[in-house]
Each structure stands twice: as structure tokens, then as C-alpha cells.
PDB file of C-alpha atoms and ligand atoms in Angstrom:
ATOM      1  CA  UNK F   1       0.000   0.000   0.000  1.00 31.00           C
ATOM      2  CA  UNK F   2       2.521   2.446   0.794  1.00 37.00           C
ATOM      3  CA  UNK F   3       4.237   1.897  -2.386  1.00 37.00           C
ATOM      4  CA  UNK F   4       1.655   2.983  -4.337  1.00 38.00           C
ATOM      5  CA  UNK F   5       1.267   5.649  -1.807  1.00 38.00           C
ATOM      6  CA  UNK F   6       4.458   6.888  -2.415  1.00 39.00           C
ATOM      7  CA  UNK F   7       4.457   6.535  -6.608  1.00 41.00           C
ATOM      8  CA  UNK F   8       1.314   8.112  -6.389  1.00 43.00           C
ATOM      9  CA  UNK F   9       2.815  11.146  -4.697  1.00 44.00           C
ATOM     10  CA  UNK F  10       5.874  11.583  -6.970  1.00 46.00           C
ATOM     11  CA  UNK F  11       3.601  11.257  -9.728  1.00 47.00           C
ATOM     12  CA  UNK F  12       2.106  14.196  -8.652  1.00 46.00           C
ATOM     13  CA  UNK F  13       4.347  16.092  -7.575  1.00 49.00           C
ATOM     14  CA  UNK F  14       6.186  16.253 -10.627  1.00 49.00           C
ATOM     15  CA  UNK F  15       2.849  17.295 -12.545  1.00 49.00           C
ATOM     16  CA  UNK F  16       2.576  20.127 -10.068  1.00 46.00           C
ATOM     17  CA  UNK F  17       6.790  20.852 -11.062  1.00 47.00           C
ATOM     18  CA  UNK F  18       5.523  21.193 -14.351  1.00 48.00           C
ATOM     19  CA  UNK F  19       2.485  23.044 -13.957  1.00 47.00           C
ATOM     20  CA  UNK F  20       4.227  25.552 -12.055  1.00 46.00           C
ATOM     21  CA  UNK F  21       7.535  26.049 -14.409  1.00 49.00           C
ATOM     22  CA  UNK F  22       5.651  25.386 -17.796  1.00 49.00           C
ATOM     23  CA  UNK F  23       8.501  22.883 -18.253  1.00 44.00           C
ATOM     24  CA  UNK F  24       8.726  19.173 -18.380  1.00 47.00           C
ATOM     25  CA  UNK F  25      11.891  18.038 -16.764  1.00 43.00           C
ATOM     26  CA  UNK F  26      13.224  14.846 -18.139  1.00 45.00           C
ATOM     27  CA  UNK F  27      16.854  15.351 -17.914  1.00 38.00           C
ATOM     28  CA  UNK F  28      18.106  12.464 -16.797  1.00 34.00           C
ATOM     29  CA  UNK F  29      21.308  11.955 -14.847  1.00 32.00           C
ATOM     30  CA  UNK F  30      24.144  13.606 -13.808  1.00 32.00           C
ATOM     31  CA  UNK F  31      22.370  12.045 -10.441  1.00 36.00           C
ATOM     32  CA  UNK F  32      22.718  15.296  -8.084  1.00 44.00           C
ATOM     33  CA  UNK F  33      20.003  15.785  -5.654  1.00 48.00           C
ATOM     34  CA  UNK F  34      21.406  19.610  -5.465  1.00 48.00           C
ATOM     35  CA  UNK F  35      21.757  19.733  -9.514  1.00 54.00           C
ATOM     36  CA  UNK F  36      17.903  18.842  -9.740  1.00 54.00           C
ATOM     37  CA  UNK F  37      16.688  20.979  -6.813  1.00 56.00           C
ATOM     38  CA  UNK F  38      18.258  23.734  -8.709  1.00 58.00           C
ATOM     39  CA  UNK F  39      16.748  23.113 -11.764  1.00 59.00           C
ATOM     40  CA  UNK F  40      13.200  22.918 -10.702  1.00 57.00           C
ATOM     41  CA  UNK F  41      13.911  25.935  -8.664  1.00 58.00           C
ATOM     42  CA  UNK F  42      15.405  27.818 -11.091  1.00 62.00           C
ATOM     43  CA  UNK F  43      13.162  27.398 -13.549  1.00 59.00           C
ATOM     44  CA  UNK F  44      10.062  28.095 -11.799  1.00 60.00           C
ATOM     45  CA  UNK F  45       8.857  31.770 -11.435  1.00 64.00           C
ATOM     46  CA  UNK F  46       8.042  31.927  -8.032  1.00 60.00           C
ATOM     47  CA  UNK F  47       6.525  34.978  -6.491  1.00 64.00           C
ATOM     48  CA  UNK F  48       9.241  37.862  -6.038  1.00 66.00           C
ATOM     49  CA  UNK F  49       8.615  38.025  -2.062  1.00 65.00           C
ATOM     50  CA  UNK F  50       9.017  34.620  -1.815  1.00 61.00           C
ATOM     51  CA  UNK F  51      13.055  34.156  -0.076  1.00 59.00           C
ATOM     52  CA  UNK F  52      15.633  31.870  -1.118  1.00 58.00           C
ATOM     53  CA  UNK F  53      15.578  28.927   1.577  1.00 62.00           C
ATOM     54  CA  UNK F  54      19.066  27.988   2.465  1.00 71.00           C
ATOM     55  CA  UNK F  55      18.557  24.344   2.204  1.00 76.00           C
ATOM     56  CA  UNK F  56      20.783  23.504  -0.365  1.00 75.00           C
ATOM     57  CA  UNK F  57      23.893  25.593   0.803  1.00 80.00           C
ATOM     58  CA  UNK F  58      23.470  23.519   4.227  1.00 86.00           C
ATOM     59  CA  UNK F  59      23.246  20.646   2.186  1.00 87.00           C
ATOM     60  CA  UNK F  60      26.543  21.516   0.496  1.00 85.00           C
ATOM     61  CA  UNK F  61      28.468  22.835   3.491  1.00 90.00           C
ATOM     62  CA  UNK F  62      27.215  19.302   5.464  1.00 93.00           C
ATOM     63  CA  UNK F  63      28.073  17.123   2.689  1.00 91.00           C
ATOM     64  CA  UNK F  64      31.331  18.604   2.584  1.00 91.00           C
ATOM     65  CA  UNK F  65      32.550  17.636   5.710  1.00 93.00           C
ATOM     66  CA  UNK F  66      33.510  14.121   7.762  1.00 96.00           C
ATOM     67  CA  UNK F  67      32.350  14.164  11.083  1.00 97.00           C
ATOM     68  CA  UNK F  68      31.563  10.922  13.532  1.00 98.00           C
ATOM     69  CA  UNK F  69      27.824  12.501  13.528  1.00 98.00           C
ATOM     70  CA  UNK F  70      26.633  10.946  10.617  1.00 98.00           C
ATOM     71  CA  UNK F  71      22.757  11.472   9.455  1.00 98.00           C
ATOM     72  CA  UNK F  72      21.681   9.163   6.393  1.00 97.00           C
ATOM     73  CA  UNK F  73      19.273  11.339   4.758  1.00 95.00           C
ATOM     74  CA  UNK F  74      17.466  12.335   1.126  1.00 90.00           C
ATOM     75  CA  UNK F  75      16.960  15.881   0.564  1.00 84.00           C
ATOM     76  CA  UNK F  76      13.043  15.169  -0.235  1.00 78.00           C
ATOM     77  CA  UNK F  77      12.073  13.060   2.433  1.00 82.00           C
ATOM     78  CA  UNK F  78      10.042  14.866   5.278  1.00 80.00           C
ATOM     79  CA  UNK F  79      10.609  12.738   7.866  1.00 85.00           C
ATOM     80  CA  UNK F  80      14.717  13.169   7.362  1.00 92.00           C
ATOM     81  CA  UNK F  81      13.999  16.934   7.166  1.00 88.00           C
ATOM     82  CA  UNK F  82      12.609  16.247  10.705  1.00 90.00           C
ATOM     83  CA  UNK F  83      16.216  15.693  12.090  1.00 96.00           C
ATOM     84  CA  UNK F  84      17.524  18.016   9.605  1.00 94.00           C
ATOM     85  CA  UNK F  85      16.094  20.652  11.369  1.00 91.00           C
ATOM     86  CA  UNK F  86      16.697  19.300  14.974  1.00 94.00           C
ATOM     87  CA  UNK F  87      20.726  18.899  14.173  1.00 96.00           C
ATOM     88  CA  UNK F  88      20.435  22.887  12.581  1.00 92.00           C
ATOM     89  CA  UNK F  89      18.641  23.734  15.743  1.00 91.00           C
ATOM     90  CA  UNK F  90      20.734  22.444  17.970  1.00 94.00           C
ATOM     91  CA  UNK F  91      24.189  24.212  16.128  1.00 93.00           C
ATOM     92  CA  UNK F  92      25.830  20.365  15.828  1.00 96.00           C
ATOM     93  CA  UNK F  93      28.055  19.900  13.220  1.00 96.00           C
ATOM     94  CA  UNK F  94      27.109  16.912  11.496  1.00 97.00           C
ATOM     95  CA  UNK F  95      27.785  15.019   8.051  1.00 96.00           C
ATOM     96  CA  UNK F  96      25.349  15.172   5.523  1.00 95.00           C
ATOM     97  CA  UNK F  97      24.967  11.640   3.554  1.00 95.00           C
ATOM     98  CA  UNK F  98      22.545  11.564   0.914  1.00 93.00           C
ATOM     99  CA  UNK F  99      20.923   8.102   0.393  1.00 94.00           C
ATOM    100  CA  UNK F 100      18.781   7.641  -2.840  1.00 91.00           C
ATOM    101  CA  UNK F 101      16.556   4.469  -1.063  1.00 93.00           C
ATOM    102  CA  UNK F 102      14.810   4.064  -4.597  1.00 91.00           C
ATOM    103  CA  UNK F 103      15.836   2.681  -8.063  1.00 92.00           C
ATOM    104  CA  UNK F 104      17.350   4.759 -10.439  1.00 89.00           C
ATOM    105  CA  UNK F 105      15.369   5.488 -13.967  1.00 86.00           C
ATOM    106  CA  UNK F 106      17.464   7.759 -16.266  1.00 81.00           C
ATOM    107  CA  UNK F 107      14.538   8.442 -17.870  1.00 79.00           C
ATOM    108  CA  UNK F 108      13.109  10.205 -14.556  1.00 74.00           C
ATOM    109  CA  UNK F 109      13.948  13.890 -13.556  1.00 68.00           C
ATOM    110  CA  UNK F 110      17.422  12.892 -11.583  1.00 71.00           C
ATOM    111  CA  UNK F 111      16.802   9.611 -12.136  1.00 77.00           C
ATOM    112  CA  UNK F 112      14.544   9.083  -9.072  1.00 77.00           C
ATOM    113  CA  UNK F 113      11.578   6.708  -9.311  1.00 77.00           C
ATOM    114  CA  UNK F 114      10.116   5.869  -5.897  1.00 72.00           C
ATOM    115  CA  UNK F 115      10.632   2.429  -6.288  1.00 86.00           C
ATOM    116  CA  UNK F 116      11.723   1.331  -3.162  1.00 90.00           C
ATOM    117  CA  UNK F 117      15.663  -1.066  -3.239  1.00 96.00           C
ATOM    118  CA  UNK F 118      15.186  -4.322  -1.963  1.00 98.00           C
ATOM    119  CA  UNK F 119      17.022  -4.182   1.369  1.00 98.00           C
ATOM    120  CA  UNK F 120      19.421  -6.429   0.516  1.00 98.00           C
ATOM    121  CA  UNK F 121      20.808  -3.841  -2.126  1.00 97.00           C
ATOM    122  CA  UNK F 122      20.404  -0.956   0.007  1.00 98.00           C
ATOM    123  CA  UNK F 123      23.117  -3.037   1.922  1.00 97.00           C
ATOM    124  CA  UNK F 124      25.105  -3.340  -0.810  1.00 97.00           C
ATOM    125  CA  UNK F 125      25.246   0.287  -1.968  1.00 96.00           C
ATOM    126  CA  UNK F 126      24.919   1.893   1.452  1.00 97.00           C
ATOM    127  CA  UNK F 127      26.032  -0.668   3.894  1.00 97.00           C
ATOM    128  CA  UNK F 128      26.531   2.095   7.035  1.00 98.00           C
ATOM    129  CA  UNK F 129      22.818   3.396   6.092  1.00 98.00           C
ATOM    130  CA  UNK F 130      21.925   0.090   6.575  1.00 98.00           C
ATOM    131  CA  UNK F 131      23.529  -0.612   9.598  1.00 98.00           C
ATOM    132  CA  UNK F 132      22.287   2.648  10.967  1.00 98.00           C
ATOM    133  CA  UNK F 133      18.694   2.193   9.829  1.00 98.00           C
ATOM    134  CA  UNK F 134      17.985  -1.388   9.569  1.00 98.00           C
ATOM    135  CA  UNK F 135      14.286  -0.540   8.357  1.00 97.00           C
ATOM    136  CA  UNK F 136      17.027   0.866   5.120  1.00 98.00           C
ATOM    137  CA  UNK F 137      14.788   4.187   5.599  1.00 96.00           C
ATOM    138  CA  UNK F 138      15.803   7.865   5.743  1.00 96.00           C
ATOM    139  CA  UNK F 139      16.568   8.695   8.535  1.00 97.00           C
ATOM    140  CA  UNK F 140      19.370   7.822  10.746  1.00 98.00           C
ATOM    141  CA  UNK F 141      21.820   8.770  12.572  1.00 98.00           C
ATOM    142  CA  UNK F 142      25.156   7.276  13.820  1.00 98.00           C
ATOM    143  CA  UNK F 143      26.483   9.154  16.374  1.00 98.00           C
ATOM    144  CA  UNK F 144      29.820   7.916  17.433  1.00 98.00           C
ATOM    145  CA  UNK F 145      28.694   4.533  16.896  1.00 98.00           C
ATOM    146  CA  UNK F 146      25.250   4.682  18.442  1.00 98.00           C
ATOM    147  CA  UNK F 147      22.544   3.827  15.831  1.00 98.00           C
ATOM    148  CA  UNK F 148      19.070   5.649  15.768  1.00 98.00           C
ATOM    149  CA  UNK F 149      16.459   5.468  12.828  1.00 98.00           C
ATOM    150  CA  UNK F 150      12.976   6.246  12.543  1.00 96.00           C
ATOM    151  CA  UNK F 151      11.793  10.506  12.331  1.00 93.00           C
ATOM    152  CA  UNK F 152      10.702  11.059  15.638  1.00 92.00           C
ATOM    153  CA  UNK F 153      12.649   8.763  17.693  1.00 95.00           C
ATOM    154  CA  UNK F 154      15.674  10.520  15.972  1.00 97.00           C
ATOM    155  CA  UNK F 155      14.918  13.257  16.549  1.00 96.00           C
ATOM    156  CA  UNK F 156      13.964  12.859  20.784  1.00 94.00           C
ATOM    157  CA  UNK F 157      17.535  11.169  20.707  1.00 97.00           C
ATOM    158  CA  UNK F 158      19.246  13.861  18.586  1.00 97.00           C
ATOM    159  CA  UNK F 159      17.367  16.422  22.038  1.00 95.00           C
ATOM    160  CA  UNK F 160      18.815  14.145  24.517  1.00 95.00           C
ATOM    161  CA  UNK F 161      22.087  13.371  22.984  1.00 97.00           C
ATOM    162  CA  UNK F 162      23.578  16.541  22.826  1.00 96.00           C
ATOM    163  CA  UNK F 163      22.367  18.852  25.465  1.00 92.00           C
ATOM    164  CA  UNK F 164      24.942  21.743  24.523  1.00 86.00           C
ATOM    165  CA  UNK F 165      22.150  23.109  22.088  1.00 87.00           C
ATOM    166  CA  UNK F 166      18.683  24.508  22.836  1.00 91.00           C
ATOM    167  CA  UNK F 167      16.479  22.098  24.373  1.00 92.00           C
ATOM    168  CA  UNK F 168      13.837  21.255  21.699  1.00 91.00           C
ATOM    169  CA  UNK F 169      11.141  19.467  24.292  1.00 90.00           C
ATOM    170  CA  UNK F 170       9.216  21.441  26.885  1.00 88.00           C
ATOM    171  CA  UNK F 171      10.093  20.686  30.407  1.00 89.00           C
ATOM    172  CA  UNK F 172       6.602  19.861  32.122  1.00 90.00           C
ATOM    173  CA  UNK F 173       5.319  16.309  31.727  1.00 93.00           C
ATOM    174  CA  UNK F 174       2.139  17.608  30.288  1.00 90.00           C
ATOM    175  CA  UNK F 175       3.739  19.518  27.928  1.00 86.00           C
ATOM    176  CA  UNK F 176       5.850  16.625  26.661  1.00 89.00           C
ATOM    177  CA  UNK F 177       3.572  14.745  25.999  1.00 91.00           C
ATOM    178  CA  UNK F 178       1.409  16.931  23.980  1.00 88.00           C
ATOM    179  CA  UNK F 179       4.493  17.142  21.863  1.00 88.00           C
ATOM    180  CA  UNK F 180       4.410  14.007  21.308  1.00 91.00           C
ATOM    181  CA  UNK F 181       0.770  13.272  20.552  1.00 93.00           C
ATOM    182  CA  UNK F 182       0.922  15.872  17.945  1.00 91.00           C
ATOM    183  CA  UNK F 183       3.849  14.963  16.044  1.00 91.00           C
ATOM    184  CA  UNK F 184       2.191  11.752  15.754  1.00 92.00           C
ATOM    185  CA  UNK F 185      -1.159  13.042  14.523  1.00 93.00           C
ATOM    186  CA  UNK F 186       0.713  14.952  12.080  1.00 90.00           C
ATOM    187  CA  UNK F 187       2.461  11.265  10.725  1.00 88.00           C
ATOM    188  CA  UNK F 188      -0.668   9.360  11.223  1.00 91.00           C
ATOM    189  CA  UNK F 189      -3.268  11.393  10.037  1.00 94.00           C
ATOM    190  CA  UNK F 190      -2.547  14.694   8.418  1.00 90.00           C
ATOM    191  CA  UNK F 191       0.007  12.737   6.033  1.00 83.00           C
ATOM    192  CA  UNK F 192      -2.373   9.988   5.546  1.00 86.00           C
ATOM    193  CA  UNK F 193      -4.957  11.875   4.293  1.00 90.00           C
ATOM    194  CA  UNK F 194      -2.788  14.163   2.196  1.00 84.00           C
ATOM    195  CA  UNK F 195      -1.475  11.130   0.321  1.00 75.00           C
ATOM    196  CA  UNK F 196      -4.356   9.084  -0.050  1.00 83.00           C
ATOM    197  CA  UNK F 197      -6.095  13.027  -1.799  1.00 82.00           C
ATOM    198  CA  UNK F 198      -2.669  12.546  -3.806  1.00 72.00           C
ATOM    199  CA  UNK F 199      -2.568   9.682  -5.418  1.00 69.00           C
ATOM    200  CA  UNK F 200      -6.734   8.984  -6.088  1.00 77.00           C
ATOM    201  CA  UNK F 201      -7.601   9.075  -9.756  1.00 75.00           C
ATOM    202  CA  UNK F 202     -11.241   9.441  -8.656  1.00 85.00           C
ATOM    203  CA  UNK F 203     -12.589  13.000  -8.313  1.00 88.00           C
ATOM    204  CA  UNK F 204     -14.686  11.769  -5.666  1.00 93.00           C
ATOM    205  CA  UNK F 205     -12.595   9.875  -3.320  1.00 91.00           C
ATOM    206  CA  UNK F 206      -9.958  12.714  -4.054  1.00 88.00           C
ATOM    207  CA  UNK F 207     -12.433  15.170  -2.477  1.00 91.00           C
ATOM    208  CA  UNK F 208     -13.560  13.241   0.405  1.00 94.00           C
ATOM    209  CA  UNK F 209      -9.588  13.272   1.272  1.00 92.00           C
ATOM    210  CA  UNK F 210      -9.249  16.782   0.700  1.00 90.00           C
ATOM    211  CA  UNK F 211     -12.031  17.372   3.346  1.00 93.00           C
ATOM    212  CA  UNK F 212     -10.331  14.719   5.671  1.00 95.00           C
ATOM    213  CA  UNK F 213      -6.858  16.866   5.266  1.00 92.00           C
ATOM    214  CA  UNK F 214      -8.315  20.221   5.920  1.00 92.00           C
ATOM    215  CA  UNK F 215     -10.398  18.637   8.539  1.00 94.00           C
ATOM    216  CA  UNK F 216      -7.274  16.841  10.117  1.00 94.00           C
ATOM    217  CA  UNK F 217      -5.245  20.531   8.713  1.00 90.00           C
ATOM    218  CA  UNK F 218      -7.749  22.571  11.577  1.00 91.00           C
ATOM    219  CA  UNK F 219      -7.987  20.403  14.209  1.00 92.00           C
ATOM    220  CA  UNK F 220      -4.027  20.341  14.352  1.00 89.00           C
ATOM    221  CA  UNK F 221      -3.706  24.578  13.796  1.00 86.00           C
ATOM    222  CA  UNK F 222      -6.686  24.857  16.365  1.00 86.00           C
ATOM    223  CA  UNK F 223      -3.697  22.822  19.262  1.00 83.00           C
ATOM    224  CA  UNK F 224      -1.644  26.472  18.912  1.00 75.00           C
ATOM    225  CA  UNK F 225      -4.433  28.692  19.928  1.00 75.00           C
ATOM    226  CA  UNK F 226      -3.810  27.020  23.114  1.00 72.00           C
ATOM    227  CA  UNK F 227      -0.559  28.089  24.111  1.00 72.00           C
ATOM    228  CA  UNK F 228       1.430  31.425  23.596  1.00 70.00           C
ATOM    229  CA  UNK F 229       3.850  30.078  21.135  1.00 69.00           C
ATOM    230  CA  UNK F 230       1.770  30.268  17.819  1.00 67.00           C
ATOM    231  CA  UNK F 231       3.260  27.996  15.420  1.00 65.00           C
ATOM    232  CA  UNK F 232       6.151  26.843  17.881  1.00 69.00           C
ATOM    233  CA  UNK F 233       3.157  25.059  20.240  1.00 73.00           C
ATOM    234  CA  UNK F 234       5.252  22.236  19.612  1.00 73.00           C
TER     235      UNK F 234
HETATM  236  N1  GSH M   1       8.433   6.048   9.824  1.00 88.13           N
HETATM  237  C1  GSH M   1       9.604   6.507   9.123  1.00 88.13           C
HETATM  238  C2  GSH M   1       9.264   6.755   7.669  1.00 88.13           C
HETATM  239  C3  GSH M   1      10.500   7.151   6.867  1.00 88.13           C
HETATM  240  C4  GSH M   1      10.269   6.993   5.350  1.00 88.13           C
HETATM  241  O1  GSH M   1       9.223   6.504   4.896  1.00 88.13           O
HETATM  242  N2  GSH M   1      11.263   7.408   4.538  1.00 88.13           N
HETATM  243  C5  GSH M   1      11.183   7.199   3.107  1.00 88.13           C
HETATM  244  C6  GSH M   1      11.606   8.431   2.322  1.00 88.13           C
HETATM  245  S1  GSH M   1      10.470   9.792   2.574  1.00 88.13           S
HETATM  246  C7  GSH M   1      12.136   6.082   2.700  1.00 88.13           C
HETATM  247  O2  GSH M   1      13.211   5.948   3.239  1.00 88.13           O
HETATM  248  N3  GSH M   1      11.709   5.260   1.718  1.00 88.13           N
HETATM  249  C8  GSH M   1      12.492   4.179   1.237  1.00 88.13           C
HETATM  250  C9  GSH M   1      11.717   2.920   1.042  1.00 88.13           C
HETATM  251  O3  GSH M   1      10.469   2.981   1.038  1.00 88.13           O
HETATM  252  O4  GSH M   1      12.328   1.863   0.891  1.00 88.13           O
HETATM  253  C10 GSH M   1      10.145   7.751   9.807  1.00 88.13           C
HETATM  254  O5  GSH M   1       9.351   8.494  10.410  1.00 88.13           O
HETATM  255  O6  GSH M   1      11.372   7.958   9.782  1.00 88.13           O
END
């Protein structure tokens, strides 16, 4: 199921890449997550407000570098951006290694197809990924030799690990565990829906997601009129 899931998505978002830049992107390899980001990016006429993100200098800079704080990552994948952003936040200075968990289709923008490896040749083409993650998904982390894999659980370790940045929970028990109850939601349901309106080729289901994502969209924004933080809540 999450297969198709997954197709479905890249499917579309590559319609929406060419919706938006009036251009359909075929070029196949030189296999450079950074080379394709750019191109889509460069290509499309976004809004003049709209700000450069830094992403792919931190990529660069990250990748650069050897450091016994390894994350296995893909720039695309939101749960690696998860501890992405928790390693930024907390000022570490960490490796960037870009894993590419699917096969490779030179006839697909950068070659990617969402076609999940077979773990076995994950292994054999990243065998520390592997060792890191043994699920062979993005992400992990190696951290001197301890292992961690899965978003949220990476990113709770990545917190505890190295207390010399910000702390990224709240302190109260209560707190905590909203935290966690809504980082969950957003995995379990807002993502779920969002998909499953993705990848239908029926109007009507399609629409019956979209309502379930807004739905699942409000209930989630309604959490930060709780608290003083806005946006931060969590
Ligand atoms: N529950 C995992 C999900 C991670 C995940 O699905 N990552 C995708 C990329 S976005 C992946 O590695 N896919 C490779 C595969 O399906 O084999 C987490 O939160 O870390």
C-alpha cells in the first residue's frame, strides 16, 4: 500500500513541477540531488517576495565535511527533514549523507523513481545506512557509533544526545507529551490523508480526502491557539 502511496505522490508532484515552471523536466542523470533541486527551482517563477531557503547551501556545506555525527538522509524526504532541522537547531556539526533508497530510472527527472531497493541492495550500496537504519529508511543517525532510525525517535535522541544546544522538548510532563501526541497526529493522520487526496484518480474519493486533510489541517492549527507560542506550540 505504501508503495503505491508513495508513486502516487511523486507522480504528482512532478505534474505540479511542471504546472508551475511550464517545463517538463526529463533530464536524466548527472544524479545530483542539489543539480535537480536547482533546476526545478530555477526554472520556476516563483513569487518575487518569496526568499531563497538555504537548504541547499546547508546541504553543500554538510556534505562537505567528515564528522563521527553521521545522518543518512534524502533531501526530499520529510521525515529526514525532521532531524535536519533538529541537528540545525541544535548548532551540531554533522555530516550530511545523501541516500537515494529508490531505483534509479534515467529516464526520470534525476533519475529518481520511488521504487523502493530491496534491502538487501540498500546493503550493498549503502552498507553504514543500513547498519544505521535497519528498516534501510531515511533517517538515521550514527552518532559515534550509536545507531538511531525512525523521524521522531531521531529526533527525541538527537534532544537528549547533545544537550549543549537549545532544548527542543518542553520541560513539564504535560507539555511533553502533547508534543508528542501531535507529532504523531501529524504522521498518522494529516500525512495519511494528504497522500491518499494525492494519489486517487477518482474526483470523488480525491475530495472526500481533501475534506479529511483540511479537517485533520484545523484540528491540528486549532492545538496552537492554546498556548502562547503560535506555530512553535510544539
Ligand atoms: N516512519 C519513518 C518513515 C520514513 C520513510 O518513509 N522514509 C522514506 C523516504 S520519505 C524512505 O526511506 N523510503 C524508502 C523505502 O520505502 O524503501 C520515519 O518516520 O522515519
Amino acid at each position: 500500500g505504501s508503495e503505491v502511496l508513495v508513486e502516487g505522490s511523486d507522480r504528482c508532484e512532478r505534474k505540479i513541477f511542471r504546472f508551475l515552471s511550464g517545463h517538463n523536466f526529463t533530464t536524466p542523470t548527472p544524479f545530483s540531488s542539489r543539480a535537480l533541486m536547482s533546476e526545478y527551482t530555477k526554472k520556476i517563477n516563483w513569487p518575487a517576495e518569496w526568499k531563497d531557503a538555504a537548504g541547499e547551501e546547508t546541504i553543500a556545506k554538510r556534505s562537505a565535511v567528515e564528522s563521527p555525527i553521521k545522518l543518512y538522509t534524502s533531501w526530499f524526504c520529510p521525515f529526514a527533514q525532521r532531524a535536519w532541522i533538529a541537528l540545525e537547531e541544535k548548532n551540531i556539526d554533522y555530516q550530511w549523507i545523501e541516500i537515494n533508497p529508490y531505483e534509479i530510472d534515467e529516464k526520470e527527472p534525476g533519475g529518481y523513481t520511488k521504487k523502493a531497493l530491496p534491502l538487501p541492495e540498500k546493503k550493498k550500496r549503502f552498507p553504514g545506512f543500513v547498519e544505521t537504519s535497519p528498516s534501510g529508511l531515511v533517517p538515521g543517525i550514527d552518532n559515534n557509533g550509536e545507531k538511531v532510525w525512525d523521524s521522531l525517535i531521531v529526533v527525541e535522541y538527537i534532544n537528549d544526545a547533545f544537550k549543549e544546544g537549545p532544548e527542543l522538548m518542553p520541560s513539564d510532563p504535560l507539555s511533553k507529551s502533547r508534543v508528542r501526541y501531535w507529532s504523531g497526529y501529524v504522521t498518522d493522520v494529516v500525512q495519511k490523508n494528504y497522500y491518499a487526496m494525492l494519489i486517487s484518480q477518482d474526483a470523488e474519493v480525491q475530495e472526500n480526502f481533501r475534506q479529511k486533510f483540511f479537517d485533520s489541517c484545523r484540528i491540528f492549527s486549532r492545538q496552537m491557539a492554546n498556548t502562547d507560542e503560535g506555530a512553535y506550540f510544539l
